[in-house]
PDB file of C-alpha atoms in Angstrom:
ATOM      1  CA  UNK A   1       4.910   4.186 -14.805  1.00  0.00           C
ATOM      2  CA  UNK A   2       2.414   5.962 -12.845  1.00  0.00           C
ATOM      3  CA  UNK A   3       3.110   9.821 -12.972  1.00  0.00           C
ATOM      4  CA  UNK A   4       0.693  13.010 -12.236  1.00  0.00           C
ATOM      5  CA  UNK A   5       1.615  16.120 -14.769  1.00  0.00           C
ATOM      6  CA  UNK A   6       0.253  19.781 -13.379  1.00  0.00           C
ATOM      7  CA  UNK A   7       1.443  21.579 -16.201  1.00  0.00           C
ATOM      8  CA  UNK A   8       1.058  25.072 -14.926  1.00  0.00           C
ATOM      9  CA  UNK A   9       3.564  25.909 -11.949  1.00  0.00           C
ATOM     10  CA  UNK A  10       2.028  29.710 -11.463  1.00  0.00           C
ATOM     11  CA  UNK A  11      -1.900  31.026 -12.082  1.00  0.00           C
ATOM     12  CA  UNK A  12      -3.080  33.921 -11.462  1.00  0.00           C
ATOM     13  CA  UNK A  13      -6.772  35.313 -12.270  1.00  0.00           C
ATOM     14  CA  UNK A  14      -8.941  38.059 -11.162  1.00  0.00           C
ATOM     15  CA  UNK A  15     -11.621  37.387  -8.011  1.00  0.00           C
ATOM     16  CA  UNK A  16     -14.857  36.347  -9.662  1.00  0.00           C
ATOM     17  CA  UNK A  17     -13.507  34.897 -12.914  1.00  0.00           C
ATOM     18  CA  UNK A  18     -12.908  31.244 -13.252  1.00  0.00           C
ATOM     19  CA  UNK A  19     -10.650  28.803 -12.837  1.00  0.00           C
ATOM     20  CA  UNK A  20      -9.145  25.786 -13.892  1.00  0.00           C
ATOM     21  CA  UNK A  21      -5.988  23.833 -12.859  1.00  0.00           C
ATOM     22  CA  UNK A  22      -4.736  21.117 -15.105  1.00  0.00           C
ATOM     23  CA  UNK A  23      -3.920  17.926 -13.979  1.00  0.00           C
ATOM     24  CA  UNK A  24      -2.906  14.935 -16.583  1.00  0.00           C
ATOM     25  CA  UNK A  25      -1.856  11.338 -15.180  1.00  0.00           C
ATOM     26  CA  UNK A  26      -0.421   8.316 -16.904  1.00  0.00           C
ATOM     27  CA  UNK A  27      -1.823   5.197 -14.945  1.00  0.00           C
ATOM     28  CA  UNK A  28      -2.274   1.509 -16.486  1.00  0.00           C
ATOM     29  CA  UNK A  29      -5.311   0.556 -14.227  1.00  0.00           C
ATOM     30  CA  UNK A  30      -8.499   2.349 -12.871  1.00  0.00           C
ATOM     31  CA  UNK A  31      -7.324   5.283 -11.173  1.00  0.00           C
ATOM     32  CA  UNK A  32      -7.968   6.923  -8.229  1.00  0.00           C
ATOM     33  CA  UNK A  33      -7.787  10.490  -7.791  1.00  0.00           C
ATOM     34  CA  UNK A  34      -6.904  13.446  -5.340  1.00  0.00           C
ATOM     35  CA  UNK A  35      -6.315  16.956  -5.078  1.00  0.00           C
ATOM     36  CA  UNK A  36      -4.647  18.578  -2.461  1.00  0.00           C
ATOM     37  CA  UNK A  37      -4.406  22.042  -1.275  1.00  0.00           C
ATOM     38  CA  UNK A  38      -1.995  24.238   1.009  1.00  0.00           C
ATOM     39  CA  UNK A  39      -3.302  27.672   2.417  1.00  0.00           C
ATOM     40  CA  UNK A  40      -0.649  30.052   3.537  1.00  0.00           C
ATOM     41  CA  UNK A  41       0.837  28.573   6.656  1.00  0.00           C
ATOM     42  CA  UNK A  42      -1.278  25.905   7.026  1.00  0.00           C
ATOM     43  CA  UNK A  43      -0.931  21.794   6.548  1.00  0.00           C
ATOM     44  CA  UNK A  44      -1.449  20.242   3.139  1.00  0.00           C
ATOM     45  CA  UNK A  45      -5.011  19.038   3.687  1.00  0.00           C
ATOM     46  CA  UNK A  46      -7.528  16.691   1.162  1.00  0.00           C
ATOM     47  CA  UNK A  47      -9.745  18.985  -1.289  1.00  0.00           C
ATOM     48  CA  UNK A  48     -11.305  16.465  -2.704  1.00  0.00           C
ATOM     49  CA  UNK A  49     -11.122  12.959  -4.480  1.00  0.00           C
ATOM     50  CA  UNK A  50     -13.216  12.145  -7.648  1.00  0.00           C
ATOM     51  CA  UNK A  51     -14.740   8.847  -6.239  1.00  0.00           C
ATOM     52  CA  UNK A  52     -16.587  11.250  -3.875  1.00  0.00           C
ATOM     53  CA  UNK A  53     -18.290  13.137  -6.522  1.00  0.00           C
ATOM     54  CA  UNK A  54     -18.708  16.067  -4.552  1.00  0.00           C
ATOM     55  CA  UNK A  55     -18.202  19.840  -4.654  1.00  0.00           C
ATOM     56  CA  UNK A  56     -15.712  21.427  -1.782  1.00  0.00           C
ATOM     57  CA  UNK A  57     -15.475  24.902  -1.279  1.00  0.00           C
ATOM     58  CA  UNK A  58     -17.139  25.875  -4.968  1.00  0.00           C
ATOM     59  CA  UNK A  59     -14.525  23.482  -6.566  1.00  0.00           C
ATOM     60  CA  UNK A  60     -15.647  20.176  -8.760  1.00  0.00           C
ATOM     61  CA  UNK A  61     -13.597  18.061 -10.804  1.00  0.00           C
ATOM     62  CA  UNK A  62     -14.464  15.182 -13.099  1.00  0.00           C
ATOM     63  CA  UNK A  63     -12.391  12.707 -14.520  1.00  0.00           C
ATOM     64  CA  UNK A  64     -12.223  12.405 -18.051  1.00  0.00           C
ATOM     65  CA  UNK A  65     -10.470   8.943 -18.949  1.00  0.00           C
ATOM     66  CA  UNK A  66     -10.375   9.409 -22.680  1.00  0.00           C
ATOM     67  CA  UNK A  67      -8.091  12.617 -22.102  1.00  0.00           C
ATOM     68  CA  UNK A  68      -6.599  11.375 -18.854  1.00  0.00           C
ATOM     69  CA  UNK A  69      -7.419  14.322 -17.274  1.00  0.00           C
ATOM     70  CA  UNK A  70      -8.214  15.183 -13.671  1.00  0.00           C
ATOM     71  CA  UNK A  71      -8.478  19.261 -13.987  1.00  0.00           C
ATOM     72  CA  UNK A  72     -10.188  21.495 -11.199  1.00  0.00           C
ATOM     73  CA  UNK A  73     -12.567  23.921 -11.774  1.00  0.00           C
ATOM     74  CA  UNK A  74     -14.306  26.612  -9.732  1.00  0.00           C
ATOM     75  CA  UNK A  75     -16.746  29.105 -11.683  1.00  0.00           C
ATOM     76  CA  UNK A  76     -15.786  32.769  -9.529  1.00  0.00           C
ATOM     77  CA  UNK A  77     -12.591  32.510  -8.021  1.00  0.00           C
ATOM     78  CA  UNK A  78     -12.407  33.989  -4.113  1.00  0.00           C
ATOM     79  CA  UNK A  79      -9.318  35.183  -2.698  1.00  0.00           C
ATOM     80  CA  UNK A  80      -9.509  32.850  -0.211  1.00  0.00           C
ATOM     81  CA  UNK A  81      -9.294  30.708  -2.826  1.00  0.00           C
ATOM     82  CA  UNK A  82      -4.838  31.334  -2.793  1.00  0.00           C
ATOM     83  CA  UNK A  83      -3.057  28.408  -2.139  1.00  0.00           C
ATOM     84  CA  UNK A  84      -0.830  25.788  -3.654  1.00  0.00           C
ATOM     85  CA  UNK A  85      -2.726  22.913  -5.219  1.00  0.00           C
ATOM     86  CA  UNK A  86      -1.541  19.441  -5.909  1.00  0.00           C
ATOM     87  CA  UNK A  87      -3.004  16.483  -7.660  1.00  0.00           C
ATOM     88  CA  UNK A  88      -2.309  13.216  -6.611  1.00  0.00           C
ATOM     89  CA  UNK A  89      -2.707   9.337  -8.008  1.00  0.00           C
ATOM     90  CA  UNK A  90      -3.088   6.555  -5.692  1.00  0.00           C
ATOM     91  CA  UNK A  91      -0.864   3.678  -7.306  1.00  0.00           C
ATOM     92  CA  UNK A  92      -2.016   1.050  -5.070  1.00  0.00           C
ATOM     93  CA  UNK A  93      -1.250  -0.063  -1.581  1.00  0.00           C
ATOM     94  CA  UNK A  94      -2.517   3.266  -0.069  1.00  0.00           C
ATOM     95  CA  UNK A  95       0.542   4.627  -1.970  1.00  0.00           C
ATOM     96  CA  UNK A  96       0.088   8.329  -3.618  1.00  0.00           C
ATOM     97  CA  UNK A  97       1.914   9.993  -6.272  1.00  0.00           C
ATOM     98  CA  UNK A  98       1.960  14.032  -6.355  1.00  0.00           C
ATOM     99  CA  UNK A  99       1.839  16.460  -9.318  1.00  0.00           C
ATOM    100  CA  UNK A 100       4.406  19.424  -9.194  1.00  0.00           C
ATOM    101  CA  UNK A 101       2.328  21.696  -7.735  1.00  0.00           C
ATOM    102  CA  UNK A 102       0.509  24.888  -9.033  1.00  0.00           C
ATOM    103  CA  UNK A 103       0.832  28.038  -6.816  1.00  0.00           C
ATOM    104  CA  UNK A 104      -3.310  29.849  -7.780  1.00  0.00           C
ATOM    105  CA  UNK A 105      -3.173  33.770  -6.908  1.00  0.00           C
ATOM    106  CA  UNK A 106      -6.567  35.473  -6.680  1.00  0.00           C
ATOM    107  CA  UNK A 107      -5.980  39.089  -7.505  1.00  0.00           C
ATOM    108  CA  UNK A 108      -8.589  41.136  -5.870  1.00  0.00           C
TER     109      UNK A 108
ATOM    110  CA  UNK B   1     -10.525  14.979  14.162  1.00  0.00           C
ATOM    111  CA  UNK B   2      -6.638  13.478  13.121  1.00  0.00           C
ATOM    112  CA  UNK B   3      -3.859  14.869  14.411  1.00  0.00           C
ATOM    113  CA  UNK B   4      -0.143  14.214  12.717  1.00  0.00           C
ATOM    114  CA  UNK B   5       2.647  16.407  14.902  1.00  0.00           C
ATOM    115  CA  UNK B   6       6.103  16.943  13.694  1.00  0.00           C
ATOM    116  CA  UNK B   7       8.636  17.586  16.408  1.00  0.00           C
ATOM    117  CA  UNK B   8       9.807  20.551  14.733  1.00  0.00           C
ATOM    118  CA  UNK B   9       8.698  23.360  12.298  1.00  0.00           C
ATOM    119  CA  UNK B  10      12.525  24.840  11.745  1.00  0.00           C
ATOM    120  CA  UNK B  11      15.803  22.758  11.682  1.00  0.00           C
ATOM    121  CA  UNK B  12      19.265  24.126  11.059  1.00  0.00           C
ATOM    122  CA  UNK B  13      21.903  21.238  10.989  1.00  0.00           C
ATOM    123  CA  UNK B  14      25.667  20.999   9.596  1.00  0.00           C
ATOM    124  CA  UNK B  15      26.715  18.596   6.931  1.00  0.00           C
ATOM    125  CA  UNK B  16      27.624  15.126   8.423  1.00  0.00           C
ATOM    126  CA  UNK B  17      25.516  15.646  11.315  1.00  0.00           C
ATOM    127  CA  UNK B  18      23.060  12.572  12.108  1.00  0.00           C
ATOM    128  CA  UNK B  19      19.728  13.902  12.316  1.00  0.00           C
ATOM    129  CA  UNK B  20      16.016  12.394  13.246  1.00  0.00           C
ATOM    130  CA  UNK B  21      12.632  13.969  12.697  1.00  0.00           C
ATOM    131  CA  UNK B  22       9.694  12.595  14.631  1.00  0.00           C
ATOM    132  CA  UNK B  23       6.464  12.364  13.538  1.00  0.00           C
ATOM    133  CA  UNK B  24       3.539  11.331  15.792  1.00  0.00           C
ATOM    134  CA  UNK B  25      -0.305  10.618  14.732  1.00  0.00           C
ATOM    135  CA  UNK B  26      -3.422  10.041  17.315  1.00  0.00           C
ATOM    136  CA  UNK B  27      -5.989   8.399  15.386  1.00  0.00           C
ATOM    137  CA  UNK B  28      -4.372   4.846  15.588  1.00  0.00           C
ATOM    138  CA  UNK B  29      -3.701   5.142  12.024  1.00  0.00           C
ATOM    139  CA  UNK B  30      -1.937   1.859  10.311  1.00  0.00           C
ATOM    140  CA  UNK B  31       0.126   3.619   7.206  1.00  0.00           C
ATOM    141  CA  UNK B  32       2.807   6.411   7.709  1.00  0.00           C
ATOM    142  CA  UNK B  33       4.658   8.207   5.175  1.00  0.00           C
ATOM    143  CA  UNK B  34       7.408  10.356   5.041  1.00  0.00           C
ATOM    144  CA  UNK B  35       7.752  12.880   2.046  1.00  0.00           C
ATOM    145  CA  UNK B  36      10.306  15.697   0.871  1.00  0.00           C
ATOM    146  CA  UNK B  37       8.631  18.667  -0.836  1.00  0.00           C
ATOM    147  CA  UNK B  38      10.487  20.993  -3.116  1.00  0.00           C
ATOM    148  CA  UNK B  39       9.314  23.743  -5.052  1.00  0.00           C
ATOM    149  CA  UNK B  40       8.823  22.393  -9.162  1.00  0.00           C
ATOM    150  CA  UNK B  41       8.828  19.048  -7.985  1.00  0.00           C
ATOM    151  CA  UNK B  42       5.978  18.270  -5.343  1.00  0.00           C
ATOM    152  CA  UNK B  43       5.726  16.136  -3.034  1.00  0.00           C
ATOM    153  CA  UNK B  44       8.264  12.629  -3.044  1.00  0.00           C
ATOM    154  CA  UNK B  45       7.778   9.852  -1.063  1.00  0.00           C
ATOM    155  CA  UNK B  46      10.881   8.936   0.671  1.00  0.00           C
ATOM    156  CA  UNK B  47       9.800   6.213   3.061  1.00  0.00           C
ATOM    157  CA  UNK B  48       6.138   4.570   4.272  1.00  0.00           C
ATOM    158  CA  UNK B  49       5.281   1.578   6.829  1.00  0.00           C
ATOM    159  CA  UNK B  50       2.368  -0.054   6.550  1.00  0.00           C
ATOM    160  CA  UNK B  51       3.162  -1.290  10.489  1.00  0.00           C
ATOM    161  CA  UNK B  52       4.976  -1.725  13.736  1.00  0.00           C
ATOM    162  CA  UNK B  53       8.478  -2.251  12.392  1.00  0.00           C
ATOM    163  CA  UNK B  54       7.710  -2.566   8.540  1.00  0.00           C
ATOM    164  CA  UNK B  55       9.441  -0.075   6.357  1.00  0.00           C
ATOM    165  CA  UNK B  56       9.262   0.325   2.619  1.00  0.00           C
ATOM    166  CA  UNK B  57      11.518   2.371   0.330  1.00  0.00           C
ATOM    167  CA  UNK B  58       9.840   5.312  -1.253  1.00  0.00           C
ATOM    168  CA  UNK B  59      10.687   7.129  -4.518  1.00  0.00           C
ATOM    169  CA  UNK B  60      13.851   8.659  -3.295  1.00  0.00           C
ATOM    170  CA  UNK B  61      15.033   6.388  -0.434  1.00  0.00           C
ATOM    171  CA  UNK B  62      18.693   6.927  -0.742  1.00  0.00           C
ATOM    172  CA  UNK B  63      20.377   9.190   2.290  1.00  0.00           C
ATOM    173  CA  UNK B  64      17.466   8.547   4.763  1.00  0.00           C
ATOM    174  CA  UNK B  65      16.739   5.473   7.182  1.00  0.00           C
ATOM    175  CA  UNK B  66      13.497   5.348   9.065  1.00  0.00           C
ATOM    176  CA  UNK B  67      12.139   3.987  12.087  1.00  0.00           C
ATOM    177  CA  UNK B  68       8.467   2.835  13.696  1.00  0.00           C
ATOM    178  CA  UNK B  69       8.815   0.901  17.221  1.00  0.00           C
ATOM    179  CA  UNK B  70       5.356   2.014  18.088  1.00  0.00           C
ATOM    180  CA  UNK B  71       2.493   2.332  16.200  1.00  0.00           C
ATOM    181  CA  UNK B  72       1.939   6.024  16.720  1.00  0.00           C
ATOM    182  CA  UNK B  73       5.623   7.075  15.908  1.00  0.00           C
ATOM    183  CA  UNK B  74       7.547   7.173  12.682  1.00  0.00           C
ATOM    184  CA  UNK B  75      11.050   8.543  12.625  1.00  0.00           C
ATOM    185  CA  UNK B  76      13.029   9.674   9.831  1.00  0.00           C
ATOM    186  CA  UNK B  77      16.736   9.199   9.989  1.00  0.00           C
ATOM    187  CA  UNK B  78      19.607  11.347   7.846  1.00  0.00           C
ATOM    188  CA  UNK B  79      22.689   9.320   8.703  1.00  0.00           C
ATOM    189  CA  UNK B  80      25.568  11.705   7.423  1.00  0.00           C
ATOM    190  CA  UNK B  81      23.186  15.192   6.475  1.00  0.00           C
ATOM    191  CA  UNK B  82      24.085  16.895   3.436  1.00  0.00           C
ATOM    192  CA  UNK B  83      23.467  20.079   1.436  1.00  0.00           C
ATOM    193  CA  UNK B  84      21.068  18.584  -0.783  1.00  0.00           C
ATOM    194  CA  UNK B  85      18.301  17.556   1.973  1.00  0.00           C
ATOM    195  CA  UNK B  86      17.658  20.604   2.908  1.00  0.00           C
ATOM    196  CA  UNK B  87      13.959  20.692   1.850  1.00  0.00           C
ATOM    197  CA  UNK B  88      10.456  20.685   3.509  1.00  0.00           C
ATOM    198  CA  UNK B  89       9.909  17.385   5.112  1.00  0.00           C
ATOM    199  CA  UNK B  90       6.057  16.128   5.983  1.00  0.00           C
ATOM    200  CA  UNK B  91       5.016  13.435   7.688  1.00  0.00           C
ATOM    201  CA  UNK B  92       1.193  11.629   6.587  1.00  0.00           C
ATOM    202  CA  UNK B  93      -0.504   9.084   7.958  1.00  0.00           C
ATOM    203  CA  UNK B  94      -3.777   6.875   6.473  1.00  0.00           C
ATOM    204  CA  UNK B  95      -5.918   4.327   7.974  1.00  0.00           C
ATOM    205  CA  UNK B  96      -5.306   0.813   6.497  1.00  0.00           C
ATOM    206  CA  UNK B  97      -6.882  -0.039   3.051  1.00  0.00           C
ATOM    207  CA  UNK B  98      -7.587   4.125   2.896  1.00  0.00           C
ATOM    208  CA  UNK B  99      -6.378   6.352   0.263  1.00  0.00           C
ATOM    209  CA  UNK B 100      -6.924   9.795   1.816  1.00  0.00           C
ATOM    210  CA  UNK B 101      -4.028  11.155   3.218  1.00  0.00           C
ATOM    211  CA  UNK B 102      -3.481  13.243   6.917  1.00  0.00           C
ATOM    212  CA  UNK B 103      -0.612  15.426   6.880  1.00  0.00           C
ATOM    213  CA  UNK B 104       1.110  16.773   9.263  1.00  0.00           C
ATOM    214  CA  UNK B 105       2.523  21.018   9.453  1.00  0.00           C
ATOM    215  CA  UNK B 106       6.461  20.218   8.275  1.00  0.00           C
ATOM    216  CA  UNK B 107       9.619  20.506   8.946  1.00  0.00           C
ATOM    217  CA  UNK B 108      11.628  22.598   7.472  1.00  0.00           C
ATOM    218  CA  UNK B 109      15.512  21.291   7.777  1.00  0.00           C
ATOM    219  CA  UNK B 110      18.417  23.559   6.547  1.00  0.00           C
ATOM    220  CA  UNK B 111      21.820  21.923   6.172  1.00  0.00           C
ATOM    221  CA  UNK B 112      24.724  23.875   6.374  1.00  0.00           C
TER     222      UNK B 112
END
């Protein structure tokens, strides 16, 4: 069964350190891959996807397939940076399956 | 840019009421999606159409009906509310054969 594991509900780090959220995924085929994000008070909106390749807002993330791993990583955390992140698997047919969620806190 | 609109942010209902929440995207989008999101467990699809009057069952279909007469409009039906749908309810919408995701604000629905 396809399933997306953010281990970490809660992180908090300092501005200017880095960070890293976890994401692990159990998936059969070639996966696709998504993280989401959700700023105070605003709509859940696309960070990024790892087909794309591309950095957004400082963050990267590479897919390791050995590891099944999907983590996002930004070197200096901002506190703009606050928000509720969520990985996501597309299981086919446009279909997406979330992660639990982890809540990053910036402390200035 | 796309544009998904709930028809309500806040929603206070009683238990056995019938309730509907309306969701409405402008970019002529194919796939809708309904989801409930509760804290620890993410985001759950509940219900998706791929078109005009097709309707798939989700993750966690029981309790909830849905609806899509026009392309633009997908409704979400609780027949008989209860207690444990109150939750944070967003609406997405994708183009056909597209991954990404466009959500729209919420709704937040208390049952009494």
């Amino acid at each position: 069964a396809q399933r997306v594991t953010q281990p970490e509900k809660l992180l908090s780090v300092f501005k200017g350190a880095p960070v890293e959220l976890k994401c692990n995924y159990s998936y059969s085929g070639s996966p696709e891959l998504f993280w989401y994000v959700q700023y105070s008070r605003q709509r859940l909106q696309l960070l990024l996807r790892h087909i794309s390749r591309e950095s957004i807002k400082g963050f990267t993330a590479d897919l390791n397939k050995g590891e099944t791993s999907f983590h996002l990583k930004k070197p200096f955390a901002q506190e703009e940076d606050s928000a509720m992140y969520y990985c996501a698997l597309s299981r086919g047919a446009q279909k997406l399956v979330f992660g639990q969620g982890t809540r990053l806190t910036i402390n200035p | 840019d796309v544009k998904v609109t709930q028809s309500s942010r806040y929603l206070v209902k009683r238990t056995g009421e019938k309730v509907f929440l309306e969701c409405v995207q402008d970019m002529d989008h194919e796939n809708m999606f309904w989801y409930r999101q509760d804290p620890g467990l993410g985001l759950r699809l509940i219900y998706f159409s791929y078109d005009v009057k097709m309707k798939e069952k989700g993750d966690i279909p029981e309790g909830y009906s849905v609806s899509r007469e026009k392309k633009e409009r997908f409704s979400l039906i609780l027949e008989s509310a209860s207690t444990n749908q109150t939750s944070m309810y967003l609406c997405a919408s994708s183009p056909a054969w597209e991954d990404t995701q466009y959500f729209g604000p919420g709704t937040r629905l208390t049952v009494l």
